[in-house]
PDB file of C-alpha atoms in Angstrom:
ATOM      1  CA  MET L 136    -116.909  27.113  52.257  1.00  0.00           C
ATOM      2  CA  ALA L 137    -115.949  24.537  49.670  1.00  0.00           C
ATOM      3  CA  MET L 138    -118.899  25.569  47.539  1.00  0.00           C
ATOM      4  CA  ALA L 139    -117.987  29.213  47.859  1.00  0.00           C
ATOM      5  CA  ALA L 140    -114.424  28.460  46.914  1.00  0.00           C
ATOM      6  CA  GLY L 141    -115.621  26.451  43.936  1.00  0.00           C
ATOM      7  CA  LEU L 142    -117.851  29.249  42.737  1.00  0.00           C
ATOM      8  CA  PHE L 143    -115.014  31.733  43.044  1.00  0.00           C
ATOM      9  CA  ALA L 144    -112.657  29.485  41.112  1.00  0.00           C
ATOM     10  CA  SER L 145    -115.103  29.165  38.218  1.00  0.00           C
ATOM     11  CA  CYS L 146    -115.043  32.892  37.570  1.00  0.00           C
ATOM     12  CA  SER L 147    -112.421  34.382  35.220  1.00  0.00           C
ATOM     13  CA  THR L 148    -111.104  37.893  34.925  1.00  0.00           C
ATOM     14  CA  GLU L 149    -110.029  37.068  31.345  1.00  0.00           C
ATOM     15  CA  GLY L 150    -113.576  37.145  30.039  1.00  0.00           C
ATOM     16  CA  SER L 151    -114.686  35.404  26.849  1.00  0.00           C
ATOM     17  CA  TRP L 152    -112.869  36.533  23.680  1.00  0.00           C
ATOM     18  CA  GLU L 153    -113.857  35.750  20.136  1.00  0.00           C
ATOM     19  CA  ALA L 154    -111.074  35.991  17.571  1.00  0.00           C
ATOM     20  CA  TYR L 155    -111.610  38.460  14.710  1.00  0.00           C
ATOM     21  CA  ASP L 156    -111.308  36.786  11.334  1.00  0.00           C
ATOM     22  CA  LEU L 157    -109.235  39.090   9.140  1.00  0.00           C
ATOM     23  CA  THR L 158    -110.002  36.963   6.100  1.00  0.00           C
ATOM     24  CA  SER L 159    -113.667  38.018   6.360  1.00  0.00           C
ATOM     25  CA  GLU L 160    -112.713  41.446   5.005  1.00  0.00           C
ATOM     26  CA  THR L 161    -112.587  42.066   1.302  1.00  0.00           C
ATOM     27  CA  GLN L 162    -109.058  42.873   0.149  1.00  0.00           C
ATOM     28  CA  TYR L 163    -108.534  45.588  -2.476  1.00  0.00           C
ATOM     29  CA  SER L 164    -105.425  46.404  -4.472  1.00  0.00           C
ATOM     30  CA  PHE L 165    -104.268  48.307  -7.525  1.00  0.00           C
ATOM     31  CA  GLU L 166    -102.607  45.966  -9.996  1.00  0.00           C
ATOM     32  CA  GLN L 167     -99.258  47.812  -9.989  1.00  0.00           C
ATOM     33  CA  LYS L 168     -97.383  50.190  -7.716  1.00  0.00           C
ATOM     34  CA  SER L 169     -96.434  52.254 -10.758  1.00  0.00           C
ATOM     35  CA  ALA L 170     -96.646  52.252 -14.529  1.00  0.00           C
ATOM     36  CA  ALA L 171     -94.706  54.302 -17.068  1.00  0.00           C
ATOM     37  CA  TYR L 172     -95.883  54.944 -20.617  1.00  0.00           C
ATOM     38  CA  GLU L 173     -93.463  56.286 -23.206  1.00  0.00           C
ATOM     39  CA  ILE L 174     -94.892  56.866 -26.643  1.00  0.00           C
ATOM     40  CA  THR L 175     -93.720  58.347 -29.924  1.00  0.00           C
ATOM     41  CA  SER L 176     -95.546  60.689 -32.251  1.00  0.00           C
ATOM     42  CA  ALA L 177     -96.570  57.650 -34.301  1.00  0.00           C
ATOM     43  CA  ASP L 178     -98.278  55.907 -31.371  1.00  0.00           C
ATOM     44  CA  SER L 179    -101.915  56.128 -30.322  1.00  0.00           C
ATOM     45  CA  LEU L 180    -102.853  56.062 -26.639  1.00  0.00           C
ATOM     46  CA  PRO L 181    -106.406  57.413 -26.216  1.00  0.00           C
ATOM     47  CA  GLN L 182    -106.802  55.866 -22.751  1.00  0.00           C
ATOM     48  CA  ILE L 183    -104.739  54.647 -19.811  1.00  0.00           C
ATOM     49  CA  VAL L 184    -106.445  51.825 -17.943  1.00  0.00           C
ATOM     50  CA  VAL L 185    -105.613  51.153 -14.287  1.00  0.00           C
ATOM     51  CA  ASN L 186    -106.742  47.728 -13.098  1.00  0.00           C
ATOM     52  CA  VAL L 187    -108.012  47.210  -9.549  1.00  0.00           C
ATOM     53  CA  PHE L 188    -108.745  43.862  -7.896  1.00  0.00           C
ATOM     54  CA  ARG L 189    -110.691  42.594  -4.883  1.00  0.00           C
ATOM     55  CA  SER L 190    -110.530  39.238  -3.120  1.00  0.00           C
ATOM     56  CA  ASN L 191    -114.157  38.290  -3.772  1.00  0.00           C
ATOM     57  CA  ALA L 192    -116.855  39.231  -6.252  1.00  0.00           C
ATOM     58  CA  ASN L 193    -119.727  39.871  -3.858  1.00  0.00           C
ATOM     59  CA  GLY L 194    -121.920  42.933  -4.148  1.00  0.00           C
ATOM     60  CA  ASN L 195    -121.905  46.284  -5.877  1.00  0.00           C
ATOM     61  CA  VAL L 196    -119.239  48.419  -4.240  1.00  0.00           C
ATOM     62  CA  THR L 197    -117.986  51.917  -5.025  1.00  0.00           C
ATOM     63  CA  ILE L 198    -114.691  52.923  -3.428  1.00  0.00           C
ATOM     64  CA  PRO L 199    -113.657  56.591  -3.555  1.00  0.00           C
ATOM     65  CA  VAL L 200    -110.197  57.346  -4.911  1.00  0.00           C
ATOM     66  CA  GLU L 201    -107.977  60.371  -4.380  1.00  0.00           C
ATOM     67  CA  VAL L 202    -106.512  61.576  -7.686  1.00  0.00           C
ATOM     68  CA  LYS L 203    -103.515  63.892  -8.024  1.00  0.00           C
ATOM     69  CA  LEU L 204    -102.538  65.196 -11.464  1.00  0.00           C
ATOM     70  CA  ASN L 205     -99.772  67.520 -12.653  1.00  0.00           C
ATOM     71  CA  ASN L 206    -101.500  68.122 -15.986  1.00  0.00           C
ATOM     72  CA  ASP L 207    -104.756  68.542 -17.901  1.00  0.00           C
ATOM     73  CA  ILE L 208    -103.815  65.992 -20.575  1.00  0.00           C
ATOM     74  CA  MET L 209    -105.174  63.117 -18.456  1.00  0.00           C
ATOM     75  CA  THR L 210    -108.828  63.402 -17.428  1.00  0.00           C
ATOM     76  CA  TYR L 211    -111.365  61.063 -15.777  1.00  0.00           C
ATOM     77  CA  ASP L 212    -115.095  60.880 -15.180  1.00  0.00           C
ATOM     78  CA  THR L 213    -115.455  59.968 -11.489  1.00  0.00           C
ATOM     79  CA  ALA L 214    -112.943  59.761  -8.639  1.00  0.00           C
ATOM     80  CA  ALA L 215    -114.024  56.255  -7.684  1.00  0.00           C
ATOM     81  CA  VAL L 216    -113.551  52.584  -8.495  1.00  0.00           C
ATOM     82  CA  VAL L 217    -116.817  50.767  -9.147  1.00  0.00           C
ATOM     83  CA  PHE L 218    -117.114  47.001  -8.632  1.00  0.00           C
ATOM     84  CA  LYS L 219    -120.208  45.269  -9.953  1.00  0.00           C
ATOM     85  CA  ASN L 220    -121.710  42.242  -8.240  1.00  0.00           C
ATOM     86  CA  GLY L 221    -120.073  39.077  -9.541  1.00  0.00           C
ATOM     87  CA  GLU L 222    -116.890  40.842 -10.674  1.00  0.00           C
ATOM     88  CA  ALA L 223    -113.561  40.863  -8.832  1.00  0.00           C
ATOM     89  CA  ASN L 224    -111.893  43.262 -11.269  1.00  0.00           C
ATOM     90  CA  ALA L 225    -112.632  46.941 -11.931  1.00  0.00           C
ATOM     91  CA  GLN L 226    -110.940  49.692 -13.893  1.00  0.00           C
ATOM     92  CA  PHE L 227    -110.107  53.332 -13.390  1.00  0.00           C
ATOM     93  CA  ILE L 228    -109.767  54.994 -16.787  1.00  0.00           C
ATOM     94  CA  PHE L 229    -107.881  58.118 -17.777  1.00  0.00           C
ATOM     95  CA  ASN L 230    -108.783  59.715 -21.097  1.00  0.00           C
ATOM     96  CA  VAL L 231    -105.693  61.080 -22.842  1.00  0.00           C
ATOM     97  CA  ASP L 232    -105.736  64.295 -24.882  1.00  0.00           C
ATOM     98  CA  GLU L 233    -103.265  62.991 -27.471  1.00  0.00           C
ATOM     99  CA  ALA L 234    -103.409  66.086 -29.658  1.00  0.00           C
ATOM    100  CA  ASN L 235    -101.895  68.290 -26.965  1.00  0.00           C
ATOM    101  CA  ILE L 236     -99.098  66.057 -25.667  1.00  0.00           C
ATOM    102  CA  GLN L 237     -95.821  67.951 -25.856  1.00  0.00           C
ATOM    103  CA  VAL L 238     -92.628  66.174 -26.871  1.00  0.00           C
ATOM    104  CA  GLY L 239     -90.394  65.653 -23.858  1.00  0.00           C
ATOM    105  CA  ALA L 240     -92.966  66.762 -21.271  1.00  0.00           C
ATOM    106  CA  LYS L 241     -93.738  64.331 -18.441  1.00  0.00           C
ATOM    107  CA  TYR L 242     -97.323  63.925 -17.283  1.00  0.00           C
ATOM    108  CA  THR L 243     -98.012  62.186 -13.972  1.00  0.00           C
ATOM    109  CA  ALA L 244    -100.976  60.927 -11.968  1.00  0.00           C
ATOM    110  CA  GLU L 245    -101.289  59.409  -8.508  1.00  0.00           C
ATOM    111  CA  LEU L 246    -104.220  57.293  -7.299  1.00  0.00           C
ATOM    112  CA  ALA L 247    -104.926  56.223  -3.719  1.00  0.00           C
ATOM    113  CA  PHE L 248    -107.894  54.585  -2.037  1.00  0.00           C
ATOM    114  CA  VAL L 249    -109.670  56.998   0.304  1.00  0.00           C
ATOM    115  CA  VAL L 250    -109.392  55.376   3.721  1.00  0.00           C
ATOM    116  CA  ASP L 251    -111.416  57.272   6.301  1.00  0.00           C
ATOM    117  CA  SER L 252    -113.531  55.822   9.114  1.00  0.00           C
ATOM    118  CA  VAL L 253    -116.791  56.188   7.189  1.00  0.00           C
ATOM    119  CA  ASN L 254    -115.613  54.372   4.070  1.00  0.00           C
ATOM    120  CA  PHE L 255    -113.709  51.723   6.005  1.00  0.00           C
ATOM    121  CA  PHE L 256    -116.659  50.599   8.119  1.00  0.00           C
ATOM    122  CA  GLU L 257    -119.270  51.103   5.405  1.00  0.00           C
ATOM    123  CA  HIS L 258    -117.464  48.830   2.943  1.00  0.00           C
ATOM    124  CA  ASN L 259    -115.688  46.658   5.541  1.00  0.00           C
ATOM    125  CA  TYR L 260    -112.571  46.490   3.415  1.00  0.00           C
ATOM    126  CA  SER L 261    -108.919  45.993   4.157  1.00  0.00           C
ATOM    127  CA  LEU L 262    -106.173  47.397   1.957  1.00  0.00           C
ATOM    128  CA  THR L 263    -103.468  44.964   1.001  1.00  0.00           C
ATOM    129  CA  GLY L 264    -101.110  44.860  -1.944  1.00  0.00           C
ATOM    130  CA  ASN L 265    -101.025  48.300  -3.545  1.00  0.00           C
ATOM    131  CA  ALA L 266    -103.167  50.866  -1.760  1.00  0.00           C
ATOM    132  CA  LYS L 267    -101.891  53.510  -4.153  1.00  0.00           C
ATOM    133  CA  THR L 268    -100.341  53.691  -7.595  1.00  0.00           C
ATOM    134  CA  SER L 269     -98.605  56.203  -9.843  1.00  0.00           C
ATOM    135  CA  ILE L 270     -98.688  56.663 -13.616  1.00  0.00           C
ATOM    136  CA  SER L 271     -96.385  58.619 -15.876  1.00  0.00           C
ATOM    137  CA  LEU L 272     -96.796  59.469 -19.534  1.00  0.00           C
ATOM    138  CA  GLN L 273     -94.158  60.921 -21.813  1.00  0.00           C
ATOM    139  CA  MET L 274     -93.758  61.377 -25.546  1.00  0.00           C
ATOM    140  CA  ALA L 275     -90.227  60.336 -26.424  1.00  0.00           C
ATOM    141  CA  TYR L 276     -87.984  62.498 -28.516  1.00  0.00           C
ATOM    142  CA  THR L 277     -87.172  61.623 -32.104  1.00  0.00           C
ATOM    143  CA  TRP L 278     -83.498  62.317 -32.767  1.00  0.00           C
ATOM    144  CA  GLU L 279     -81.524  63.333 -35.840  1.00  0.00           C
ATOM    145  CA  SER L 280     -77.782  63.580 -36.260  1.00  0.00           C
ATOM    146  CA  ILE L 281     -76.109  66.993 -36.304  1.00  0.00           C
ATOM    147  CA  GLY L 282     -72.585  65.632 -36.789  1.00  0.00           C
ATOM    148  CA  LYS L 283     -69.773  65.653 -34.268  1.00  0.00           C
ATOM    149  CA  ALA L 284     -69.232  67.976 -31.326  1.00  0.00           C
ATOM    150  CA  VAL L 285     -65.948  68.523 -29.484  1.00  0.00           C
ATOM    151  CA  TYR L 286     -66.234  67.475 -25.847  1.00  0.00           C
ATOM    152  CA  THR L 287     -63.871  68.702 -23.110  1.00  0.00           C
ATOM    153  CA  ASP L 288     -63.895  66.584 -19.947  1.00  0.00           C
ATOM    154  CA  ASP L 289     -63.567  68.083 -16.473  1.00  0.00           C
ATOM    155  CA  PHE L 290     -65.552  65.385 -14.682  1.00  0.00           C
ATOM    156  CA  MET L 291     -62.967  62.667 -14.161  1.00  0.00           C
ATOM    157  CA  THR L 292     -60.588  65.164 -12.562  1.00  0.00           C
ATOM    158  CA  THR L 293     -62.932  64.937  -9.557  1.00  0.00           C
ATOM    159  CA  PHE L 294     -61.626  61.461  -8.750  1.00  0.00           C
ATOM    160  CA  TYR L 295     -58.262  61.200 -10.485  1.00  0.00           C
ATOM    161  CA  SER L 296     -55.132  63.251 -11.119  1.00  0.00           C
ATOM    162  CA  LEU L 297     -55.119  62.854 -14.877  1.00  0.00           C
ATOM    163  CA  PRO L 298     -52.164  63.967 -17.002  1.00  0.00           C
ATOM    164  CA  GLN L 299     -54.253  66.631 -18.707  1.00  0.00           C
ATOM    165  CA  ILE L 300     -57.804  67.715 -19.411  1.00  0.00           C
ATOM    166  CA  VAL L 301     -58.678  66.289 -22.817  1.00  0.00           C
ATOM    167  CA  SER L 302     -60.924  67.300 -25.713  1.00  0.00           C
ATOM    168  CA  TYR L 303     -62.229  64.825 -28.278  1.00  0.00           C
ATOM    169  CA  GLU L 304     -65.007  64.345 -30.832  1.00  0.00           C
ATOM    170  CA  VAL L 305     -68.337  62.682 -30.003  1.00  0.00           C
ATOM    171  CA  GLU L 306     -71.517  62.151 -31.991  1.00  0.00           C
ATOM    172  CA  ALA L 307     -74.239  64.732 -31.394  1.00  0.00           C
ATOM    173  CA  GLU L 308     -77.969  64.618 -32.088  1.00  0.00           C
ATOM    174  CA  MET L 309     -80.858  67.072 -31.810  1.00  0.00           C
ATOM    175  CA  ALA L 310     -84.427  66.309 -30.743  1.00  0.00           C
ATOM    176  CA  VAL L 311     -86.964  66.848 -33.517  1.00  0.00           C
ATOM    177  CA  GLY L 312     -89.825  69.114 -32.515  1.00  0.00           C
ATOM    178  CA  ALA L 313     -88.214  70.177 -29.233  1.00  0.00           C
ATOM    179  CA  ASP L 314     -86.515  73.528 -28.892  1.00  0.00           C
ATOM    180  CA  GLY L 315     -82.848  73.296 -27.930  1.00  0.00           C
ATOM    181  CA  VAL L 316     -82.591  69.700 -26.702  1.00  0.00           C
ATOM    182  CA  ILE L 317     -79.441  67.866 -27.769  1.00  0.00           C
ATOM    183  CA  ARG L 318     -77.675  64.689 -26.750  1.00  0.00           C
ATOM    184  CA  LEU L 319     -74.147  63.319 -26.990  1.00  0.00           C
ATOM    185  CA  LYS L 320     -73.526  59.635 -27.691  1.00  0.00           C
ATOM    186  CA  ASN L 321     -71.127  57.429 -25.711  1.00  0.00           C
ATOM    187  CA  VAL L 322     -69.139  60.345 -24.334  1.00  0.00           C
ATOM    188  CA  TYR L 323     -67.150  58.014 -22.074  1.00  0.00           C
ATOM    189  CA  GLY L 324     -66.896  55.080 -24.439  1.00  0.00           C
ATOM    190  CA  ALA L 325     -64.094  54.259 -26.882  1.00  0.00           C
ATOM    191  CA  ALA L 326     -63.613  57.954 -27.716  1.00  0.00           C
ATOM    192  CA  TYR L 327     -62.467  58.854 -24.185  1.00  0.00           C
ATOM    193  CA  PRO L 328     -58.634  58.847 -24.346  1.00  0.00           C
ATOM    194  CA  TYR L 329     -58.110  57.436 -20.847  1.00  0.00           C
ATOM    195  CA  ASN L 330     -60.326  54.407 -21.380  1.00  0.00           C
ATOM    196  CA  GLU L 331     -59.026  50.933 -22.092  1.00  0.00           C
ATOM    197  CA  PRO L 332     -60.970  47.919 -23.413  1.00  0.00           C
ATOM    198  CA  GLY L 333     -63.222  46.647 -20.643  1.00  0.00           C
ATOM    199  CA  ASP L 334     -63.579  50.053 -18.982  1.00  0.00           C
ATOM    200  CA  PHE L 335     -66.890  50.775 -20.679  1.00  0.00           C
ATOM    201  CA  ASP L 336     -70.052  48.919 -21.645  1.00  0.00           C
ATOM    202  CA  THR L 337     -70.261  48.135 -25.360  1.00  0.00           C
ATOM    203  CA  LYS L 338     -73.642  46.376 -25.216  1.00  0.00           C
ATOM    204  CA  LYS L 339     -75.718  49.577 -25.414  1.00  0.00           C
ATOM    205  CA  ASP L 340     -75.417  53.293 -26.105  1.00  0.00           C
ATOM    206  CA  TYR L 341     -75.255  55.916 -23.344  1.00  0.00           C
ATOM    207  CA  TYR L 342     -76.475  59.472 -23.892  1.00  0.00           C
ATOM    208  CA  MET L 343     -75.902  62.767 -22.148  1.00  0.00           C
ATOM    209  CA  VAL L 344     -79.014  64.900 -22.753  1.00  0.00           C
ATOM    210  CA  LEU L 345     -78.753  68.679 -22.436  1.00  0.00           C
ATOM    211  CA  ASN L 346     -81.624  71.134 -22.343  1.00  0.00           C
ATOM    212  CA  CYS L 347     -80.520  74.327 -24.069  1.00  0.00           C
ATOM    213  CA  ALA L 348     -83.960  75.835 -24.669  1.00  0.00           C
ATOM    214  CA  ASP L 349     -82.818  78.827 -22.614  1.00  0.00           C
ATOM    215  CA  PRO L 350     -79.224  79.638 -23.683  1.00  0.00           C
ATOM    216  CA  ASP L 351     -78.623  81.206 -20.279  1.00  0.00           C
ATOM    217  CA  GLY L 352     -80.134  78.273 -18.413  1.00  0.00           C
ATOM    218  CA  VAL L 353     -78.559  75.098 -19.803  1.00  0.00           C
ATOM    219  CA  TYR L 354     -78.649  71.922 -17.717  1.00  0.00           C
ATOM    220  CA  ILE L 355     -78.030  68.200 -18.077  1.00  0.00           C
ATOM    221  CA  ASP L 356     -81.531  66.744 -18.315  1.00  0.00           C
ATOM    222  CA  GLY L 357     -81.657  63.675 -16.082  1.00  0.00           C
ATOM    223  CA  VAL L 358     -78.941  61.586 -14.495  1.00  0.00           C
ATOM    224  CA  PHE L 359     -76.256  60.761 -17.047  1.00  0.00           C
ATOM    225  CA  ASN L 360     -75.110  57.181 -16.522  1.00  0.00           C
ATOM    226  CA  THR L 361     -71.882  56.901 -18.487  1.00  0.00           C
ATOM    227  CA  GLY L 362     -71.531  53.133 -18.895  1.00  0.00           C
ATOM    228  CA  MET L 363     -67.909  53.536 -17.749  1.00  0.00           C
ATOM    229  CA  ASP L 364     -66.531  51.666 -14.729  1.00  0.00           C
ATOM    230  CA  TRP L 365     -62.886  51.688 -13.641  1.00  0.00           C
ATOM    231  CA  GLY L 366     -63.428  49.069 -10.974  1.00  0.00           C
ATOM    232  CA  LYS L 367     -65.261  50.974  -8.246  1.00  0.00           C
ATOM    233  CA  GLY L 368     -68.694  51.322  -9.828  1.00  0.00           C
ATOM    234  CA  GLU L 369     -70.202  53.094 -12.821  1.00  0.00           C
ATOM    235  CA  PHE L 370     -69.544  56.816 -13.145  1.00  0.00           C
ATOM    236  CA  SER L 371     -72.594  59.065 -13.393  1.00  0.00           C
ATOM    237  CA  PHE L 372     -73.140  62.811 -13.547  1.00  0.00           C
ATOM    238  CA  VAL L 373     -76.021  65.143 -12.839  1.00  0.00           C
ATOM    239  CA  SER L 374     -76.429  68.872 -13.223  1.00  0.00           C
ATOM    240  CA  LEU L 375     -76.785  70.717  -9.920  1.00  0.00           C
ATOM    241  CA  ALA L 376     -79.751  72.522 -11.479  1.00  0.00           C
ATOM    242  CA  TYR L 377     -81.562  69.297 -12.380  1.00  0.00           C
ATOM    243  CA  TYR L 378     -80.762  67.744  -9.002  1.00  0.00           C
ATOM    244  CA  ASN L 379     -82.326  70.658  -7.131  1.00  0.00           C
ATOM    245  CA  MET L 380     -85.387  70.761  -9.375  1.00  0.00           C
ATOM    246  CA  VAL L 381     -86.069  67.053  -8.827  1.00  0.00           C
ATOM    247  CA  GLN L 382     -84.858  66.496  -5.265  1.00  0.00           C
ATOM    248  CA  ALA L 383     -85.583  69.873  -3.653  1.00  0.00           C
ATOM    249  CA  GLY L 384     -88.595  70.918  -5.735  1.00  0.00           C
ATOM    250  CA  ALA L 385     -86.918  74.094  -6.975  1.00  0.00           C
ATOM    251  CA  THR L 386     -88.241  75.772 -10.120  1.00  0.00           C
ATOM    252  CA  PHE L 387     -86.169  76.345 -13.228  1.00  0.00           C
ATOM    253  CA  GLU L 388     -86.247  80.079 -12.556  1.00  0.00           C
ATOM    254  CA  GLN L 389     -84.870  79.515  -9.055  1.00  0.00           C
ATOM    255  CA  VAL L 390     -81.935  77.311 -10.082  1.00  0.00           C
ATOM    256  CA  LYS L 391     -81.108  79.664 -12.922  1.00  0.00           C
ATOM    257  CA  ALA L 392     -81.106  82.667 -10.583  1.00  0.00           C
ATOM    258  CA  ALA L 393     -78.880  80.715  -8.167  1.00  0.00           C
ATOM    259  CA  GLY L 394     -76.218  80.319 -10.852  1.00  0.00           C
ATOM    260  CA  MET L 395     -76.569  76.544 -11.139  1.00  0.00           C
ATOM    261  CA  CYS L 396     -77.028  76.465 -14.917  1.00  0.00           C
ATOM    262  CA  GLY L 397     -74.637  76.546 -17.820  1.00  0.00           C
ATOM    263  CA  THR L 398     -74.754  78.740 -20.911  1.00  0.00           C
ATOM    264  CA  LEU L 399     -74.791  78.296 -24.677  1.00  0.00           C
ATOM    265  CA  ASP L 400     -72.910  81.245 -26.126  1.00  0.00           C
ATOM    266  CA  GLU L 401     -73.011  82.854 -29.562  1.00  0.00           C
ATOM    267  CA  ASN L 402     -70.112  80.642 -30.673  1.00  0.00           C
ATOM    268  CA  LEU L 403     -72.210  77.545 -29.946  1.00  0.00           C
ATOM    269  CA  CYS L 404     -70.130  76.521 -26.930  1.00  0.00           C
ATOM    270  CA  ILE L 405     -71.759  75.121 -23.788  1.00  0.00           C
ATOM    271  CA  THR L 406     -69.961  75.759 -20.513  1.00  0.00           C
ATOM    272  CA  PHE L 407     -70.854  75.428 -16.836  1.00  0.00           C
ATOM    273  CA  PRO L 408     -69.581  77.313 -13.791  1.00  0.00           C
ATOM    274  CA  ALA L 409     -67.200  75.344 -11.588  1.00  0.00           C
ATOM    275  CA  LYS L 410     -68.874  72.921  -9.161  1.00  0.00           C
ATOM    276  CA  THR L 411     -72.312  73.080 -10.804  1.00  0.00           C
ATOM    277  CA  ILE L 412     -72.154  69.462 -11.965  1.00  0.00           C
ATOM    278  CA  LEU L 413     -72.182  66.539  -9.533  1.00  0.00           C
ATOM    279  CA  ALA L 414     -70.306  63.289 -10.125  1.00  0.00           C
ATOM    280  CA  ALA L 415     -70.742  59.860  -8.575  1.00  0.00           C
ATOM    281  CA  ARG L 416     -68.762  56.638  -8.679  1.00  0.00           C
ATOM    282  CA  GLY L 417     -70.883  53.606  -7.932  1.00  0.00           C
ATOM    283  CA  SER L 418     -72.827  54.100  -4.705  1.00  0.00           C
ATOM    284  CA  ASP L 419     -70.343  56.523  -3.138  1.00  0.00           C
ATOM    285  CA  GLY L 420     -72.728  59.467  -3.409  1.00  0.00           C
ATOM    286  CA  TYR L 421     -72.293  62.706  -5.322  1.00  0.00           C
ATOM    287  CA  TYR L 422     -69.241  64.957  -5.326  1.00  0.00           C
ATOM    288  CA  TYR L 423     -68.679  68.351  -6.916  1.00  0.00           C
ATOM    289  CA  SER L 424     -67.079  68.110 -10.349  1.00  0.00           C
ATOM    290  CA  ASN L 425     -66.005  70.464 -13.131  1.00  0.00           C
ATOM    291  CA  ASN L 426     -63.849  71.903 -10.360  1.00  0.00           C
ATOM    292  CA  ASN L 427     -61.617  73.696 -12.858  1.00  0.00           C
ATOM    293  CA  GLY L 428     -64.599  75.113 -14.731  1.00  0.00           C
ATOM    294  CA  LEU L 429     -63.168  73.741 -17.983  1.00  0.00           C
ATOM    295  CA  PHE L 430     -66.008  71.404 -18.997  1.00  0.00           C
ATOM    296  CA  LYS L 431     -67.115  72.421 -22.496  1.00  0.00           C
ATOM    297  CA  ILE L 432     -69.145  71.187 -25.433  1.00  0.00           C
ATOM    298  CA  ASP L 433     -68.272  72.877 -28.715  1.00  0.00           C
ATOM    299  CA  LEU L 434     -71.177  72.617 -31.157  1.00  0.00           C
ATOM    300  CA  SER L 435     -69.625  74.899 -33.758  1.00  0.00           C
ATOM    301  CA  THR L 436     -68.308  71.780 -35.493  1.00  0.00           C
ATOM    302  CA  THR L 437     -71.861  70.450 -36.023  1.00  0.00           C
ATOM    303  CA  THR L 438     -74.491  71.299 -38.619  1.00  0.00           C
ATOM    304  CA  LEU L 439     -75.946  73.833 -36.172  1.00  0.00           C
ATOM    305  CA  ALA L 440     -73.279  76.227 -37.363  1.00  0.00           C
ATOM    306  CA  GLU L 441     -74.457  76.083 -40.963  1.00  0.00           C
TER     307      GLU L 441
END
């Protein structure tokens, strides 16, 4: 009986387990999560090089990559990253068609390692760091002065009961080589009548960019950070049209048809329908602005009228 008991005690329902060494796998990573390239017409960028690393340099390994492009300006030879034996660094290269880059257009690419069961077990790799990356390419505008425009504010009335809606002069510029793109300089800087010293950032310039390529479909291009802060966070504005194109994936034709855009009339005045511009103060989120529908930019005082 004692022997039987001893034999029974020596058995284990736990079995024998051998720990799996995660460090035995080769680790792969793109160098960066994202990279943005902004060039001018004077720059040369024939290629965009994306660096990829692995944790050891053993063996020849080809890892497939999924590539998503929104353009035909950036091209590549093979959708894969190729590591040669003895090398821990490889490159994925985009060739750039510089001659056909359009001013102001944004070209994007996304890369991601293909991780399916076949590739995972064949290469025995583990993805750490950056398993995917994104690249953007844009040719920056070159700007030239067109004089002073008259700006009428109906943004700040969203947050404050101001004595009156004011109009004042601001510097205006036009993008060279781009149809109907203008910008206004330091709209809410020293020129804004309700500002006091310390209410606005004087260390840099802040621009409101407007796309007027379609006179019946004008919108503020991008988020306009004003550089102005009255103690509760910086004020910023965004066109409802731009917001829906970026956040909701709407097309320009859709936001225009929905009445979200402004207009540039024959008198060179830009106006927007009420509540088609959103305003934010710090991190409070966006609120409807231009509630009175009185926001206006009068360009008849600039050289565009000549």
